[in-house]
Tab-separated table of C-alpha atoms in Angstrom:
chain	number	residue	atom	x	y	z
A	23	UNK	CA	12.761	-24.085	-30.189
A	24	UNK	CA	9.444	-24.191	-32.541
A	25	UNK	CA	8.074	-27.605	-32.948
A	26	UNK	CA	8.134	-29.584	-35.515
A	27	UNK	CA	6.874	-32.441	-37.656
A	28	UNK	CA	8.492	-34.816	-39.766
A	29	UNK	CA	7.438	-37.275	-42.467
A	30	UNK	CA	7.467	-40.844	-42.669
A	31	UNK	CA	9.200	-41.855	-46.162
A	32	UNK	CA	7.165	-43.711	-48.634
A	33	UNK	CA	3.935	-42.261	-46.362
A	34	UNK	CA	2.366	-39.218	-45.795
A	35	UNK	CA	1.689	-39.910	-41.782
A	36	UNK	CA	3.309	-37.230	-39.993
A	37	UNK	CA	5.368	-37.810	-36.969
A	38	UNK	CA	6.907	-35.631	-34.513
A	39	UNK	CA	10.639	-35.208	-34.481
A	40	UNK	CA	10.520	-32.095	-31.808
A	41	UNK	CA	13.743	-31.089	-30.251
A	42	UNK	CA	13.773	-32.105	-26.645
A	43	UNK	CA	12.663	-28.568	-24.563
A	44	UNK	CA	16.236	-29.153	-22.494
A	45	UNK	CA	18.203	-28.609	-25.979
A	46	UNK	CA	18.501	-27.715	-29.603
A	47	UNK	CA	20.147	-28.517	-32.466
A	48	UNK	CA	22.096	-26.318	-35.349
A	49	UNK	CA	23.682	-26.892	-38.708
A	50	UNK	CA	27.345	-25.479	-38.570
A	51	UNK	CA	29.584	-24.729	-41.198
A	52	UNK	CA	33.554	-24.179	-41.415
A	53	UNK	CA	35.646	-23.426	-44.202
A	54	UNK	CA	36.990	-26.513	-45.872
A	55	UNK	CA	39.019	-28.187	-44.172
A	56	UNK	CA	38.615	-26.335	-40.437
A	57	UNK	CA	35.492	-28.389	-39.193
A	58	UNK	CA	37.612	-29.971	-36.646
A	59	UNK	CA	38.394	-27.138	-35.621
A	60	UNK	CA	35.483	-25.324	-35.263
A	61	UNK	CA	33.917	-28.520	-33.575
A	62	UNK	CA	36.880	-28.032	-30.771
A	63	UNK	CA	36.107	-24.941	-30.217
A	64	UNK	CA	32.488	-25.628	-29.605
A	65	UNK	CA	33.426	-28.354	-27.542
A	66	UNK	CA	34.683	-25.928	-24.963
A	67	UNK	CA	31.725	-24.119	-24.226
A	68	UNK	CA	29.521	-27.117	-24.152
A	69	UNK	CA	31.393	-30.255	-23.092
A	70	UNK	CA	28.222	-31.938	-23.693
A	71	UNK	CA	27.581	-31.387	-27.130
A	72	UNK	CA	26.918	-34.291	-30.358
A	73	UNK	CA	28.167	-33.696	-34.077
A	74	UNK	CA	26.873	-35.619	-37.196
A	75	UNK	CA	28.420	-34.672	-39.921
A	76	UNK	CA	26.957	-33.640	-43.233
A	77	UNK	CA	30.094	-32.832	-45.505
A	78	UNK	CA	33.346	-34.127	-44.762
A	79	UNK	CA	35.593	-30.950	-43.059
A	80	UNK	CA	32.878	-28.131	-43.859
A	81	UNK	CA	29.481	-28.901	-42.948
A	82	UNK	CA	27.841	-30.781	-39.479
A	83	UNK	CA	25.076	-31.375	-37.436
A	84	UNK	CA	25.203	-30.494	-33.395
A	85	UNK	CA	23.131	-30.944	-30.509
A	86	UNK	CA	23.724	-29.319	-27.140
A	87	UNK	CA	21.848	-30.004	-24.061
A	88	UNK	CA	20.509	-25.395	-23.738
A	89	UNK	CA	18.029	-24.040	-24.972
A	90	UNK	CA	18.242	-22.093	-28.710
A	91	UNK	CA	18.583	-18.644	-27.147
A	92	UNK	CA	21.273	-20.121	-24.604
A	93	UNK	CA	22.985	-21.479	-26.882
A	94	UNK	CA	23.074	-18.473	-29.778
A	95	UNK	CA	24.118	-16.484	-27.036
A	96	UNK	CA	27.080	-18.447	-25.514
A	97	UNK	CA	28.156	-18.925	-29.060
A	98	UNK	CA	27.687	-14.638	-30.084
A	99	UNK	CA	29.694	-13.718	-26.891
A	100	UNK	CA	32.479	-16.846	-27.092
A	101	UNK	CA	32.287	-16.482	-30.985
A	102	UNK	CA	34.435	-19.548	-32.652
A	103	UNK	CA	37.227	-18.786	-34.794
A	104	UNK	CA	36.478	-21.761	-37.224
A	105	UNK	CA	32.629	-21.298	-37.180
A	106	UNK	CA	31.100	-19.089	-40.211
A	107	UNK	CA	27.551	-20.272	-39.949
A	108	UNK	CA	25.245	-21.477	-38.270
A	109	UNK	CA	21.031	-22.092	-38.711
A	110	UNK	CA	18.772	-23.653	-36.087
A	111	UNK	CA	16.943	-27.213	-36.892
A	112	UNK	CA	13.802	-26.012	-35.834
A	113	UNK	CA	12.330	-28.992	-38.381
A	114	UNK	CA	13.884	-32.008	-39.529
A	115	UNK	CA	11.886	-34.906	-41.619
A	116	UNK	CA	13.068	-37.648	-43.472
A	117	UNK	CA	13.029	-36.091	-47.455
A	118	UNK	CA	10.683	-37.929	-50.051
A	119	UNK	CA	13.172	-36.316	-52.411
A	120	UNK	CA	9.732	-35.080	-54.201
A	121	UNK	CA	7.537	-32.226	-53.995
A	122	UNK	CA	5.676	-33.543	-50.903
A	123	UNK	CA	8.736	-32.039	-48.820
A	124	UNK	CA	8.031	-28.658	-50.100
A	125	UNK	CA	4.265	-29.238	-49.249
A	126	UNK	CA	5.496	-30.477	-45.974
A	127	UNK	CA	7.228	-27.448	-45.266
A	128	UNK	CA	4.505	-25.102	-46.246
A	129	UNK	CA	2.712	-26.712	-43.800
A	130	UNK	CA	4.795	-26.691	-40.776
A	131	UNK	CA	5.619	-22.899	-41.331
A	132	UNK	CA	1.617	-22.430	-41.611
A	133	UNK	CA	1.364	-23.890	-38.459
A	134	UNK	CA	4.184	-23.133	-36.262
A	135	UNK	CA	5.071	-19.562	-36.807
A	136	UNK	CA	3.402	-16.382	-37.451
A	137	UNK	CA	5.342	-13.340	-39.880
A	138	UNK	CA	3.661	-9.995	-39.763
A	139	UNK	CA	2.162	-7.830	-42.966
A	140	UNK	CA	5.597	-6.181	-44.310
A	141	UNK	CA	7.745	-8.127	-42.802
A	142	UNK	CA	11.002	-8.221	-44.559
A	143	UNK	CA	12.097	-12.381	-44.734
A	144	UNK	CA	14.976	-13.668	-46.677
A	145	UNK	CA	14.730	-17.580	-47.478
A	146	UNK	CA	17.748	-18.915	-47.535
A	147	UNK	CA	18.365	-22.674	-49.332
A	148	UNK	CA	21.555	-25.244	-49.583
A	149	UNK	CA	21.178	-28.514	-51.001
A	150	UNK	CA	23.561	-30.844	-51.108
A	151	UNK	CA	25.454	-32.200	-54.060
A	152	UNK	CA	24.501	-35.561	-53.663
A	153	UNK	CA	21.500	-34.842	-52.799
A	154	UNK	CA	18.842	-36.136	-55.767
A	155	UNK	CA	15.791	-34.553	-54.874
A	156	UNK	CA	13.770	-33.693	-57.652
A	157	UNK	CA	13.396	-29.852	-56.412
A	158	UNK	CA	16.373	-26.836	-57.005
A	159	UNK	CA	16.852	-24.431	-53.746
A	160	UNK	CA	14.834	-22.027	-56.164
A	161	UNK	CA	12.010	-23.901	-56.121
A	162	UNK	CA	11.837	-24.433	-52.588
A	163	UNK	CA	12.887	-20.773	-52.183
A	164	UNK	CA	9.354	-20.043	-54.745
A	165	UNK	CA	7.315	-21.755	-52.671
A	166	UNK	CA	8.290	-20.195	-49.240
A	167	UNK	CA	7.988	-16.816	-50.747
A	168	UNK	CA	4.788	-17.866	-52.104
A	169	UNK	CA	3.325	-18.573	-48.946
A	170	UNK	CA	4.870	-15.141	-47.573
A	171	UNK	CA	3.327	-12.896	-50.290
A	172	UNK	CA	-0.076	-14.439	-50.786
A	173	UNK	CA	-0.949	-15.940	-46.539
A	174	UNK	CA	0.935	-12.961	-44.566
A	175	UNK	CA	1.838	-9.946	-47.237
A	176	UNK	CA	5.553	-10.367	-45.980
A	177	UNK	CA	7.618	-8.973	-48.173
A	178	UNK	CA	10.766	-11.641	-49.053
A	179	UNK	CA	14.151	-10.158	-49.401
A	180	UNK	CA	17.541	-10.928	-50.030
A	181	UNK	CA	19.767	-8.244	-48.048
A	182	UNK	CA	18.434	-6.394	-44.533
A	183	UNK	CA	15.840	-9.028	-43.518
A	184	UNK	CA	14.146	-8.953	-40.154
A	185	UNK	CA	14.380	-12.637	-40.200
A	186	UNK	CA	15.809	-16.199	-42.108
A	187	UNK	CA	13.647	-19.082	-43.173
A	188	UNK	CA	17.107	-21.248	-43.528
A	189	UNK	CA	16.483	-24.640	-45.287
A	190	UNK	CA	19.355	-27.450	-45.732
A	191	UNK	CA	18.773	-30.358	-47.981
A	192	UNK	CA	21.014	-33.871	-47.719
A	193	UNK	CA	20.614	-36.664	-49.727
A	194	UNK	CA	17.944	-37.908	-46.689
A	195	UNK	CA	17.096	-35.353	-44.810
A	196	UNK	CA	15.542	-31.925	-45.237
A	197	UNK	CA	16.449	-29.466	-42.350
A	198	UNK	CA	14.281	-26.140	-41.588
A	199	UNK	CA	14.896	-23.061	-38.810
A	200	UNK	CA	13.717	-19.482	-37.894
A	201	UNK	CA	16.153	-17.368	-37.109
A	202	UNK	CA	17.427	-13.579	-36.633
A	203	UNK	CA	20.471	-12.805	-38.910
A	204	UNK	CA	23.025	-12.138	-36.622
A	205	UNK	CA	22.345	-15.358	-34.545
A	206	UNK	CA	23.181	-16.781	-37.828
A	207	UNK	CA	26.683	-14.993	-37.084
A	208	UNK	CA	26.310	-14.598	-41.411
A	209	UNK	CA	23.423	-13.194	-43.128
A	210	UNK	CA	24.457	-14.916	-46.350
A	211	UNK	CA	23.464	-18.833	-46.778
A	212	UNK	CA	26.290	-20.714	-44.833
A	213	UNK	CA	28.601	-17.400	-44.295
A	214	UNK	CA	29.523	-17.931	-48.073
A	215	UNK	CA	29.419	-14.060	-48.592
A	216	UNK	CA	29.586	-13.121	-52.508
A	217	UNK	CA	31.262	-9.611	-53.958
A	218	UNK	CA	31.012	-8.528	-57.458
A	219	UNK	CA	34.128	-8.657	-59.164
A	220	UNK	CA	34.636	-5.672	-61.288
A	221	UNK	CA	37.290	-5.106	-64.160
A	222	UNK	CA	39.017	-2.170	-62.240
A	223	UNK	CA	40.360	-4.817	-59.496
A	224	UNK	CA	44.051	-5.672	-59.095
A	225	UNK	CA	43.270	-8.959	-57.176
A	226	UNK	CA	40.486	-11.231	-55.603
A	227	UNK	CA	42.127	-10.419	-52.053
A	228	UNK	CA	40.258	-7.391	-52.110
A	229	UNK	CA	37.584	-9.634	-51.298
A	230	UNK	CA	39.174	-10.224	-48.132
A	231	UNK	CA	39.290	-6.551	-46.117
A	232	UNK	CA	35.826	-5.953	-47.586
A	233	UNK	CA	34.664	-9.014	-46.101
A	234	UNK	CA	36.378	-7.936	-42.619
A	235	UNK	CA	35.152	-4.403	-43.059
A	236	UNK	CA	31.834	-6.243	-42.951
A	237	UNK	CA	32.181	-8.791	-40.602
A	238	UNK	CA	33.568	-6.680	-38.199
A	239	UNK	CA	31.556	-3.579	-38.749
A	240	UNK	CA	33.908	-1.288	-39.447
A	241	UNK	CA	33.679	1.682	-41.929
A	242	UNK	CA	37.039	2.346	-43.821
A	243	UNK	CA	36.054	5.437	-44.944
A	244	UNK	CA	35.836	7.118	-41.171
A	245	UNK	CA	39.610	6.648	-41.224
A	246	UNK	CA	42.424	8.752	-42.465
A	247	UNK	CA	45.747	7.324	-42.744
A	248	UNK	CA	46.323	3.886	-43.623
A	249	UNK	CA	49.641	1.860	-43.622
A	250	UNK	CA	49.460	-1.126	-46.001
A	251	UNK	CA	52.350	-3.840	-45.246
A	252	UNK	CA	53.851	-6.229	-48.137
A	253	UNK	CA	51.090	-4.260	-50.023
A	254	UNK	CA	52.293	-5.504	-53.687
A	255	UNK	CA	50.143	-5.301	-56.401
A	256	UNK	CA	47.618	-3.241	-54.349
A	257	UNK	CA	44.475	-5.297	-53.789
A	258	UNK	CA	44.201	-3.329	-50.325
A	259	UNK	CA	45.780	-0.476	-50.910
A	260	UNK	CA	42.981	-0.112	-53.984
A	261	UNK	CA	39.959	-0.559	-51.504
A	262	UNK	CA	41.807	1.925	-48.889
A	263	UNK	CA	42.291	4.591	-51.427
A	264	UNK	CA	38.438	3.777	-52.431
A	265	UNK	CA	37.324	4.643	-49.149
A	266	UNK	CA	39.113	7.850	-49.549
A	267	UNK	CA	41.507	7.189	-47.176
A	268	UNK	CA	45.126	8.608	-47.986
A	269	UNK	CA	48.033	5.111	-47.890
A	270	UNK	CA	51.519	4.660	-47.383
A	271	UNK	CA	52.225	1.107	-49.144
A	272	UNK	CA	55.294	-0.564	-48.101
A	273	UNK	CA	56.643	-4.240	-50.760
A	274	UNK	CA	59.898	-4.298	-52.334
A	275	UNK	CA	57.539	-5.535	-55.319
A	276	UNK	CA	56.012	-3.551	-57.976
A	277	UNK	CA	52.448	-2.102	-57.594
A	278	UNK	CA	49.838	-2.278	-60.198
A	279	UNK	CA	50.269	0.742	-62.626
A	280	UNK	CA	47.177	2.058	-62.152
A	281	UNK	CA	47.847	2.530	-58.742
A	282	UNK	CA	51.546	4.468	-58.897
A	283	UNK	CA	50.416	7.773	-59.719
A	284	UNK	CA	47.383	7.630	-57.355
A	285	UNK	CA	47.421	11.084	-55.447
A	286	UNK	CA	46.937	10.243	-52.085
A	287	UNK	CA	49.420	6.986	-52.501
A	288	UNK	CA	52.829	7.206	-51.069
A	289	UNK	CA	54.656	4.088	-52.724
A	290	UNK	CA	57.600	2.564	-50.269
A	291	UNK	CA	59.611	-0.076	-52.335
A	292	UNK	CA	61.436	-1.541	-50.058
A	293	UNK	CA	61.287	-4.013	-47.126
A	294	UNK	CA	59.696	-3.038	-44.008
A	295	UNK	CA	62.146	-3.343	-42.095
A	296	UNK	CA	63.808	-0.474	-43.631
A	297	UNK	CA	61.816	1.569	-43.603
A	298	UNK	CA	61.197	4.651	-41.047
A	299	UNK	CA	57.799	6.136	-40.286
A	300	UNK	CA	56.506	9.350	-37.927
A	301	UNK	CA	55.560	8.568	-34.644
A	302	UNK	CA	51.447	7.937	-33.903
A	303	UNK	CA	51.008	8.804	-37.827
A	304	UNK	CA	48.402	6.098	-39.239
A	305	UNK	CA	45.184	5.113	-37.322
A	306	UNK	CA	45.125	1.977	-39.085
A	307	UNK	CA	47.489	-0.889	-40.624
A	308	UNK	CA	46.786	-3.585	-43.170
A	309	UNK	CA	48.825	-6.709	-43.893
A	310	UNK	CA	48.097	-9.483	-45.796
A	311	UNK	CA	51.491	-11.214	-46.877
A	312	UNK	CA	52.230	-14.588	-47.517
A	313	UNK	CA	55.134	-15.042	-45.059
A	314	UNK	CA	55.554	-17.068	-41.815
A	315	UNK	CA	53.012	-16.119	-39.188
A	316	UNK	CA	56.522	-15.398	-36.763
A	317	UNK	CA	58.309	-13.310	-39.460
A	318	UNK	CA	54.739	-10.849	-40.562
A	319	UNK	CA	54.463	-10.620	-36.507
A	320	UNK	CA	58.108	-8.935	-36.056
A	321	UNK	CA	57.661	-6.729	-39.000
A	322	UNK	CA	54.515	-5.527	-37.496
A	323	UNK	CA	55.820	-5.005	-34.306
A	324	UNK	CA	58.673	-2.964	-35.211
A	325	UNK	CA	56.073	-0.665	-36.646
A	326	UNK	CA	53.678	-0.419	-34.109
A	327	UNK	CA	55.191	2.611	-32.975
A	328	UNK	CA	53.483	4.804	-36.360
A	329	UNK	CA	50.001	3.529	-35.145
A	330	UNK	CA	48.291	5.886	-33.030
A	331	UNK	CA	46.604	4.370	-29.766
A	332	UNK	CA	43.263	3.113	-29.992
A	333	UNK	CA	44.165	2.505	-34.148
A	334	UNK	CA	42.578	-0.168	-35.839
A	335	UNK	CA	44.808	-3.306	-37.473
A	336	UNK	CA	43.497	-6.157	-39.682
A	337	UNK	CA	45.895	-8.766	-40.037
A	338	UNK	CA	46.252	-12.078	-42.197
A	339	UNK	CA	47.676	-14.575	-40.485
A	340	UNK	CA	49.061	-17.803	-42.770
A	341	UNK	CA	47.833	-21.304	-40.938
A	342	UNK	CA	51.245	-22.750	-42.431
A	343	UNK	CA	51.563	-25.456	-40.000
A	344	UNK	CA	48.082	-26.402	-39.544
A	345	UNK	CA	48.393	-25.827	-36.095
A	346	UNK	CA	45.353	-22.469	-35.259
A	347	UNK	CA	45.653	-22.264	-31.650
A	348	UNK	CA	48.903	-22.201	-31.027
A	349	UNK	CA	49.551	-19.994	-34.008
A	350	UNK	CA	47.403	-17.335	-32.358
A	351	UNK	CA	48.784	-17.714	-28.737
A	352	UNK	CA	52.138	-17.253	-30.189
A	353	UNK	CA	50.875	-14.337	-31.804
A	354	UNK	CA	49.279	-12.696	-28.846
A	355	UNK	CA	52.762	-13.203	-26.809
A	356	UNK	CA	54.902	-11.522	-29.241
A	357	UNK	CA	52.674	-8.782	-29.502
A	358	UNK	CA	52.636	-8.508	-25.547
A	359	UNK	CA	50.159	-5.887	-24.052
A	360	UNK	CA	50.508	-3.501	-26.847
A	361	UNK	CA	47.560	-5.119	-28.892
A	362	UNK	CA	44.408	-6.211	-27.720
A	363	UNK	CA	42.412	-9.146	-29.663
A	364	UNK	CA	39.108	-7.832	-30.531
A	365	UNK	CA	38.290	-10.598	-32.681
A	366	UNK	CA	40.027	-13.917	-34.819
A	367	UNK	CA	38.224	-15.315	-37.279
A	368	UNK	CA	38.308	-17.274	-40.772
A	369	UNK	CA	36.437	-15.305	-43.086
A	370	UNK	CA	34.769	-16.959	-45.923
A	371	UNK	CA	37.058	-15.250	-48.345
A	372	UNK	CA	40.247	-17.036	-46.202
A	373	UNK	CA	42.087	-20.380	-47.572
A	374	UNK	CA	44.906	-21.602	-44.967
A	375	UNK	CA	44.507	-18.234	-43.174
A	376	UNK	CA	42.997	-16.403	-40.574
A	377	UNK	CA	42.251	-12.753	-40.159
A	378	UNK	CA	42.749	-10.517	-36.933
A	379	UNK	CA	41.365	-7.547	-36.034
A	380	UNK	CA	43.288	-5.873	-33.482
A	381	UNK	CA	43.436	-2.373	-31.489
A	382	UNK	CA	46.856	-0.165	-30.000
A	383	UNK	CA	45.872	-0.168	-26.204
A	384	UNK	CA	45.865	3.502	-25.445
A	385	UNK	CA	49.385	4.703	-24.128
A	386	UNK	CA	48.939	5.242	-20.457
């Protein structure tokens, strides 16, 4: 961990508020509504750890008794489900909810670490709501980049930094950390990743597979054949067919017009599980329908059989019941050997939902 400082209120005597060297401490978020959940999770790889909680279901404070780089890497490897975000507490102070925190933080990052001429550094600021300092996250975003430009000729960035000056502001406290973007598991502030909505979209759920093409680092477009379940209107399908890919759509539902006449769309109105499809044809399968988690895992299964081996599915599953774990066990046993897990997780873009990405083990 760097050290840090932190400032007396109603003073400006500086005391130290340094992380012991035996652990470190994070700010995680969760969707709404999941930090329980997420807080299990990290439970189980360290049985040791403390929460404070910042906002109610979304937003917390832990402490774990490993170092940072321990810790970033237990988390990478064991990666929670329920987790979108986190940013190290390399700095924590009590706020003067004035512009002596700003100074305050200039200082420390004067002192404590070192950014190289060119070096690309996105700032990255939440403050919260109740929060009544006198200072927007712009402003404390200003002044950061100030010092970047004008002490080190960094060059601050939004998109493809080298590194993240993350800064969290409470209603008391003012939170600061160094980090490297994927140790933040999200290179956007708190995971809350942001697309452009343009007038050509059928539906925000598009939002949804482009957020899992990112967060799992695939690339649509080095696919060929797609199979879209309970596709209806076409918020996936659109994206698919963007990428170039060619789609067979499957909803007893209408599509969106603009989609119908789409050249490389083949339009199945009818219920999956009437449907009958070449062997090994698609190497990857969308679904994203609305249904029981049990019901969308049978039609899936009954089509495995078009999906080539080693093809690629991303899969919404509904968190009807509130009950995660078990949801996703039950999954995993219905689909038996044939799919293997690569990763579960609650994208930003998710409500009561989770998304899967899955593989066809390769026939033997």
């Amino acid at each position: 961990m760097v050290s840090g400082t932190a400032l007396d209120q109603g003073t400006s005597r500086m005391t130290s508020t340094t992380t012991p060297s035996t652990g470190s401490r994070f700010i995680g978020t969760s969707n709404h509504g999941y930090c329980q959940h997420a807080q299990e999770e990290l439970k189980r790889l360290f049985p040791e750890i403390r929460y404070t909680l910042l906002i109610p279901t979304e937003v917390f404070l832990f402490e774990v008794p490993v170092s940072a780089q321990e810790a970033v890497e237990l988390i990478k490897q064991k990666e929670p489900m329920f987790l979108r975000h986190i940013q190290p507490v390399d700095f924590a102070w009590e706020g003067s909810r004035s512009d002596t925190d700003l100074d305050n933080l200039v200082q420390w990052l004067q002192q404590n670490v070192n950014f190289s001429a060119g070096e690309k550094i996105a700032v990255q600021v939440r403050k919260e709501e109740r929060s009544q300092a006198a200072y927007t996250p712009f402003s404390v975003k200003q002044a950061i980049d100030g010092l970047l430009t004008s002490v080190y000729g960094a060059e601050p960035v939004v998109k493809e930094a080298e590194r993240i000056i993350s800064v969290y502001v409470t209603a008391t406290k003012f939170y600061a950390g160094i980090s490297r973007p994927k140790d933040n598991l999200s290179d956007w502030a708190g995971g809350a990743i942001r697309f452009h909505k343009n007038e050509e979209q059928i539906s925000r759920a598009q939002f949804k597979l482009l957020e899992a093409e990112q967060r799992f680092e695939l690339d649509f477009s080095s696919y060929h054949l797609a199979l879209d379940i309970g596709a209806a209107p076409g918020g996936w399908t659109s994206l698919l067919l963007e990428r170039g890919l060619r789609v067979t759509a499957i909803d007893p539902a209408n599509m969106h017009p603009t989609l119908i006449q789409h050249p490389r769309l083949t339009f199945l109105k009818k219920n999956a599980g009437d449907v009958k499809l070449k062997k090994d044809e698609f190497d990857l399968l969308v679904c994203d329908m609305s249904w029981d988690p049990k019901q969308m895992a049978r039609l899936v299964s009954d089509l495995l059989y078009a999906v080539k081996s080693g093809g690629t599915l991303i899969i919404t599953v509904k968190l009807m019941h509130k009950k995660p774990f078990q949801t996703v066990r039950e999954l995993l046993h219905m689909f038996g050997s044939e799919l293997l897990l690569v990763k579960a997780k609650q994208l930003f873009h998710n409500r009561e939902e989770l998304t899967l990405y899955m593989l066809k083990q390769t026939d033997l």
